[in-house]
Amino acid sequence: MATQWRAAKWRPRRTTLLAFAMLSPSLLFLALFTYWPVVEVAWQALHNQRKIGGPQVYVGLDNFLKLFADSAFRKALANNLVYAFGTVVPSLVLALGFAMALAKSNRVNALVRALFFLPVLIPLVAAASIFLFLFLPNVGLLDYHLAKLALSGPNWLGDPDVALYSIMGLTIWKNAGYYMLFFLAGLQAVPADAYEAAILDGAGPWQRLRYITLPYLKPTIGFVLVIGLLNVVTQVDHVFVLTKGGPSDSTNLLLFYVYQQAVESYDAGRAAAGTLVMLALLLAITASSLRTLERSFGEREA
């Protein structure tokens, strides 16, 4: 009897130890390449280092105060907000439109889907190089075709009022096909009976979209929104290739600002502070989006 009691008492512990043993490679990987870098960045944000390899001097929150007092940082933050709204919303609308138009499975739609998805396969640096050729003033492909219509375009990458919107165009072109795949998968969950009943009741296309399609796609929209917002904060290759943050910081984004502070200005403390601000934004975006997803799934189950 005592032996059975000991075995029953040991069984949950053994299960827990086995679980930790199986998770240990992943936990070690996370600790080395995720959690430790965050701790190191937090340490750097509280210190100043005058030269590479030199001693670190504790400065407390001074790097954060300097960061928010820097007009270039505030400009990059404002640019990122405009960039987020100007790329995520159009990308989602186009992706949903593409998905609804190509929802039926046939050879023609399969070919068109592949064409829409093709930009996703192109590396961002290569896509930026292509658009650099398109945006060249006077001799670029875009200005060439505008000239045929007796029109003249602005300096797409040299005008501070236009440059950021030019980069937005590249981002929308690059991401819409990727988001389309998620909407195509989400549309499979919409029951055909709901559409048939709505048509019998006299509902038009917009009513079916509002009262059937969009409610069923709430979880998908929330998930894609998370991906889109994360891309807005973490993608910077195209800015480096096309404008390097110019002209007049009109295309400078948060990640490129961090790069400038770390690599060009050798200010590791301020770069680390900017990185922590970006991390806080990412965590806030993820937490709010996950809460929205949970609420959407709860409504679906109800």
PDB file of N, CA and C in Angstrom, residues 69-119:
ATOM      1  N   ALA A  69      14.157  63.716 -26.166  1.00  0.00           N
ATOM      2  CA  ALA A  69      14.446  65.120 -26.470  1.00  0.00           C
ATOM      3  C   ALA A  69      14.995  65.295 -27.879  1.00  0.00           C
ATOM      4  N   ASP A  70      15.337  64.201 -28.546  1.00  0.00           N
ATOM      5  CA  ASP A  70      15.918  64.256 -29.886  1.00  0.00           C
ATOM      6  C   ASP A  70      14.804  64.430 -30.914  1.00  0.00           C
ATOM      7  N   SER A  71      14.860  65.515 -31.668  1.00  0.00           N
ATOM      8  CA  SER A  71      13.829  65.775 -32.678  1.00  0.00           C
ATOM      9  C   SER A  71      13.833  64.709 -33.770  1.00  0.00           C
ATOM     10  N   ALA A  72      15.003  64.129 -34.064  1.00  0.00           N
ATOM     11  CA  ALA A  72      15.080  63.081 -35.077  1.00  0.00           C
ATOM     12  C   ALA A  72      14.312  61.835 -34.634  1.00  0.00           C
ATOM     13  N   PHE A  73      14.381  61.511 -33.341  1.00  0.00           N
ATOM     14  CA  PHE A  73      13.627  60.365 -32.833  1.00  0.00           C
ATOM     15  C   PHE A  73      12.122  60.636 -32.905  1.00  0.00           C
ATOM     16  N   ARG A  74      11.712  61.824 -32.509  1.00  0.00           N
ATOM     17  CA  ARG A  74      10.286  62.143 -32.573  1.00  0.00           C
ATOM     18  C   ARG A  74       9.792  62.126 -34.021  1.00  0.00           C
ATOM     19  N   LYS A  75      10.637  62.573 -34.932  1.00  0.00           N
ATOM     20  CA  LYS A  75      10.278  62.535 -36.343  1.00  0.00           C
ATOM     21  C   LYS A  75      10.149  61.086 -36.826  1.00  0.00           C
ATOM     22  N   ALA A  76      11.087  60.227 -36.417  1.00  0.00           N
ATOM     23  CA  ALA A  76      11.031  58.820 -36.803  1.00  0.00           C
ATOM     24  C   ALA A  76       9.786  58.153 -36.236  1.00  0.00           C
ATOM     25  N   LEU A  77       9.428  58.488 -34.998  1.00  0.00           N
ATOM     26  CA  LEU A  77       8.230  57.920 -34.391  1.00  0.00           C
ATOM     27  C   LEU A  77       6.975  58.360 -35.138  1.00  0.00           C
ATOM     28  N   ALA A  78       6.901  59.649 -35.493  1.00  0.00           N
ATOM     29  CA  ALA A  78       5.753  60.148 -36.258  1.00  0.00           C
ATOM     30  C   ALA A  78       5.698  59.502 -37.637  1.00  0.00           C
ATOM     31  N   ASN A  79       6.863  59.354 -38.274  1.00  0.00           N
ATOM     32  CA  ASN A  79       6.903  58.699 -39.581  1.00  0.00           C
ATOM     33  C   ASN A  79       6.405  57.258 -39.490  1.00  0.00           C
ATOM     34  N   ASN A  80       6.791  56.563 -38.409  1.00  0.00           N
ATOM     35  CA  ASN A  80       6.370  55.174 -38.251  1.00  0.00           C
ATOM     36  C   ASN A  80       4.860  55.055 -38.079  1.00  0.00           C
ATOM     37  N   LEU A  81       4.254  56.032 -37.391  1.00  0.00           N
ATOM     38  CA  LEU A  81       2.803  56.014 -37.226  1.00  0.00           C
ATOM     39  C   LEU A  81       2.103  56.224 -38.568  1.00  0.00           C
ATOM     40  N   VAL A  82       2.574  57.203 -39.331  1.00  0.00           N
ATOM     41  CA  VAL A  82       1.995  57.447 -40.660  1.00  0.00           C
ATOM     42  C   VAL A  82       2.228  56.240 -41.563  1.00  0.00           C
ATOM     43  N   TYR A  83       3.431  55.701 -41.496  1.00  0.00           N
ATOM     44  CA  TYR A  83       3.788  54.546 -42.312  1.00  0.00           C
ATOM     45  C   TYR A  83       2.926  53.335 -41.958  1.00  0.00           C
ATOM     46  N   ALA A  84       2.660  53.141 -40.664  1.00  0.00           N
ATOM     47  CA  ALA A  84       1.840  52.010 -40.226  1.00  0.00           C
ATOM     48  C   ALA A  84       0.423  52.121 -40.777  1.00  0.00           C
ATOM     49  N   PHE A  85      -0.204  53.286 -40.575  1.00  0.00           N
ATOM     50  CA  PHE A  85      -1.575  53.451 -41.045  1.00  0.00           C
ATOM     51  C   PHE A  85      -1.645  53.412 -42.568  1.00  0.00           C
ATOM     52  N   GLY A  86      -0.645  54.002 -43.236  1.00  0.00           N
ATOM     53  CA  GLY A  86      -0.672  54.107 -44.692  1.00  0.00           C
ATOM     54  C   GLY A  86      -0.292  52.842 -45.423  1.00  0.00           C
ATOM     55  N   THR A  87       0.204  51.836 -44.705  1.00  0.00           N
ATOM     56  CA  THR A  87       0.559  50.573 -45.361  1.00  0.00           C
ATOM     57  C   THR A  87      -0.316  49.411 -44.906  1.00  0.00           C
ATOM     58  N   VAL A  88      -0.583  49.321 -43.607  1.00  0.00           N
ATOM     59  CA  VAL A  88      -1.338  48.168 -43.101  1.00  0.00           C
ATOM     60  C   VAL A  88      -2.778  48.195 -43.595  1.00  0.00           C
ATOM     61  N   VAL A  89      -3.435  49.338 -43.484  1.00  0.00           N
ATOM     62  CA  VAL A  89      -4.844  49.417 -43.878  1.00  0.00           C
ATOM     63  C   VAL A  89      -5.023  49.146 -45.376  1.00  0.00           C
ATOM     64  N   PRO A  90      -4.301  49.828 -46.282  1.00  0.00           N
ATOM     65  CA  PRO A  90      -4.463  49.505 -47.708  1.00  0.00           C
ATOM     66  C   PRO A  90      -4.087  48.064 -48.043  1.00  0.00           C
ATOM     67  N   SER A  91      -3.042  47.542 -47.391  1.00  0.00           N
ATOM     68  CA  SER A  91      -2.640  46.160 -47.663  1.00  0.00           C
ATOM     69  C   SER A  91      -3.737  45.184 -47.283  1.00  0.00           C
ATOM     70  N   LEU A  92      -4.370  45.399 -46.117  1.00  0.00           N
ATOM     71  CA  LEU A  92      -5.445  44.508 -45.691  1.00  0.00           C
ATOM     72  C   LEU A  92      -6.652  44.614 -46.612  1.00  0.00           C
ATOM     73  N   VAL A  93      -6.991  45.825 -47.023  1.00  0.00           N
ATOM     74  CA  VAL A  93      -8.148  46.006 -47.909  1.00  0.00           C
ATOM     75  C   VAL A  93      -7.886  45.329 -49.256  1.00  0.00           C
ATOM     76  N   LEU A  94      -6.704  45.548 -49.828  1.00  0.00           N
ATOM     77  CA  LEU A  94      -6.378  44.912 -51.107  1.00  0.00           C
ATOM     78  C   LEU A  94      -6.329  43.389 -50.966  1.00  0.00           C
ATOM     79  N   ALA A  95      -5.721  42.913 -49.881  1.00  0.00           N
ATOM     80  CA  ALA A  95      -5.617  41.467 -49.685  1.00  0.00           C
ATOM     81  C   ALA A  95      -6.994  40.826 -49.569  1.00  0.00           C
ATOM     82  N   LEU A  96      -7.887  41.466 -48.836  1.00  0.00           N
ATOM     83  CA  LEU A  96      -9.244  40.933 -48.702  1.00  0.00           C
ATOM     84  C   LEU A  96      -9.967  40.963 -50.045  1.00  0.00           C
ATOM     85  N   GLY A  97      -9.795  42.049 -50.801  1.00  0.00           N
ATOM     86  CA  GLY A  97     -10.410  42.122 -52.123  1.00  0.00           C
ATOM     87  C   GLY A  97      -9.884  41.041 -53.058  1.00  0.00           C
ATOM     88  N   PHE A  98      -8.570  40.844 -53.071  1.00  0.00           N
ATOM     89  CA  PHE A  98      -7.981  39.787 -53.898  1.00  0.00           C
ATOM     90  C   PHE A  98      -8.521  38.416 -53.481  1.00  0.00           C
ATOM     91  N   ALA A  99      -8.574  38.178 -52.171  1.00  0.00           N
ATOM     92  CA  ALA A  99      -9.011  36.869 -51.679  1.00  0.00           C
ATOM     93  C   ALA A  99     -10.465  36.598 -52.057  1.00  0.00           C
ATOM     94  N   MET A 100     -11.322  37.589 -51.925  1.00  0.00           N
ATOM     95  CA  MET A 100     -12.732  37.388 -52.265  1.00  0.00           C
ATOM     96  C   MET A 100     -12.907  37.186 -53.762  1.00  0.00           C
ATOM     97  N   ALA A 101     -12.107  37.893 -54.574  1.00  0.00           N
ATOM     98  CA  ALA A 101     -12.220  37.739 -56.027  1.00  0.00           C
ATOM     99  C   ALA A 101     -11.674  36.402 -56.511  1.00  0.00           C
ATOM    100  N   LEU A 102     -10.715  35.844 -55.772  1.00  0.00           N
ATOM    101  CA  LEU A 102     -10.046  34.614 -56.207  1.00  0.00           C
ATOM    102  C   LEU A 102     -10.375  33.433 -55.307  1.00  0.00           C
ATOM    103  N   ALA A 103     -11.482  33.506 -54.572  1.00  0.00           N
ATOM    104  CA  ALA A 103     -11.810  32.456 -53.613  1.00  0.00           C
ATOM    105  C   ALA A 103     -12.139  31.133 -54.300  1.00  0.00           C
ATOM    106  N   LYS A 104     -12.777  31.169 -55.463  1.00  0.00           N
ATOM    107  CA  LYS A 104     -13.123  29.940 -56.175  1.00  0.00           C
ATOM    108  C   LYS A 104     -11.868  29.290 -56.736  1.00  0.00           C
ATOM    109  N   SER A 105     -11.796  27.992 -56.618  1.00  0.00           N
ATOM    110  CA  SER A 105     -10.605  27.263 -57.067  1.00  0.00           C
ATOM    111  C   SER A 105     -10.781  26.841 -58.529  1.00  0.00           C
ATOM    112  N   ASN A 106      -9.976  27.423 -59.387  1.00  0.00           N
ATOM    113  CA  ASN A 106      -9.882  27.011 -60.787  1.00  0.00           C
ATOM    114  C   ASN A 106      -8.499  27.384 -61.297  1.00  0.00           C
ATOM    115  N   ARG A 107      -8.186  27.002 -62.510  1.00  0.00           N
ATOM    116  CA  ARG A 107      -6.834  27.206 -63.021  1.00  0.00           C
ATOM    117  C   ARG A 107      -6.493  28.680 -63.184  1.00  0.00           C
ATOM    118  N   VAL A 108      -7.465  29.454 -63.649  1.00  0.00           N
ATOM    119  CA  VAL A 108      -7.195  30.883 -63.862  1.00  0.00           C
ATOM    120  C   VAL A 108      -6.927  31.564 -62.520  1.00  0.00           C
ATOM    121  N   ASN A 109      -7.776  31.301 -61.534  1.00  0.00           N
ATOM    122  CA  ASN A 109      -7.573  31.906 -60.219  1.00  0.00           C
ATOM    123  C   ASN A 109      -6.274  31.452 -59.582  1.00  0.00           C
ATOM    124  N   ALA A 110      -5.892  30.194 -59.790  1.00  0.00           N
ATOM    125  CA  ALA A 110      -4.627  29.706 -59.238  1.00  0.00           C
ATOM    126  C   ALA A 110      -3.453  30.464 -59.842  1.00  0.00           C
ATOM    127  N   LEU A 111      -3.530  30.745 -61.144  1.00  0.00           N
ATOM    128  CA  LEU A 111      -2.458  31.495 -61.794  1.00  0.00           C
ATOM    129  C   LEU A 111      -2.403  32.931 -61.281  1.00  0.00           C
ATOM    130  N   VAL A 112      -3.559  33.566 -61.136  1.00  0.00           N
ATOM    131  CA  VAL A 112      -3.602  34.950 -60.656  1.00  0.00           C
ATOM    132  C   VAL A 112      -3.122  35.020 -59.202  1.00  0.00           C
ATOM    133  N   ARG A 113      -3.489  34.030 -58.395  1.00  0.00           N
ATOM    134  CA  ARG A 113      -3.001  33.993 -57.013  1.00  0.00           C
ATOM    135  C   ARG A 113      -1.480  33.935 -56.983  1.00  0.00           C
ATOM    136  N   ALA A 114      -0.914  33.104 -57.846  1.00  0.00           N
ATOM    137  CA  ALA A 114       0.546  32.983 -57.891  1.00  0.00           C
ATOM    138  C   ALA A 114       1.190  34.307 -58.281  1.00  0.00           C
ATOM    139  N   LEU A 115       0.574  35.020 -59.214  1.00  0.00           N
ATOM    140  CA  LEU A 115       1.121  36.315 -59.637  1.00  0.00           C
ATOM    141  C   LEU A 115       1.053  37.336 -58.497  1.00  0.00           C
ATOM    142  N   PHE A 116      -0.044  37.337 -57.756  1.00  0.00           N
ATOM    143  CA  PHE A 116      -0.173  38.265 -56.628  1.00  0.00           C
ATOM    144  C   PHE A 116       0.804  37.909 -55.508  1.00  0.00           C
ATOM    145  N   PHE A 117       1.102  36.616 -55.366  1.00  0.00           N
ATOM    146  CA  PHE A 117       1.995  36.178 -54.297  1.00  0.00           C
ATOM    147  C   PHE A 117       3.469  36.337 -54.679  1.00  0.00           C
ATOM    148  N   LEU A 118       3.759  36.515 -55.951  1.00  0.00           N
ATOM    149  CA  LEU A 118       5.140  36.580 -56.420  1.00  0.00           C
ATOM    150  C   LEU A 118       5.977  37.641 -55.711  1.00  0.00           C
ATOM    151  N   PRO A 119       5.462  38.860 -55.457  1.00  0.00           N
ATOM    152  CA  PRO A 119       6.294  39.850 -54.743  1.00  0.00           C
ATOM    153  C   PRO A 119       6.768  39.399 -53.369  1.00  0.00           C
TER     154      PRO A 119
END
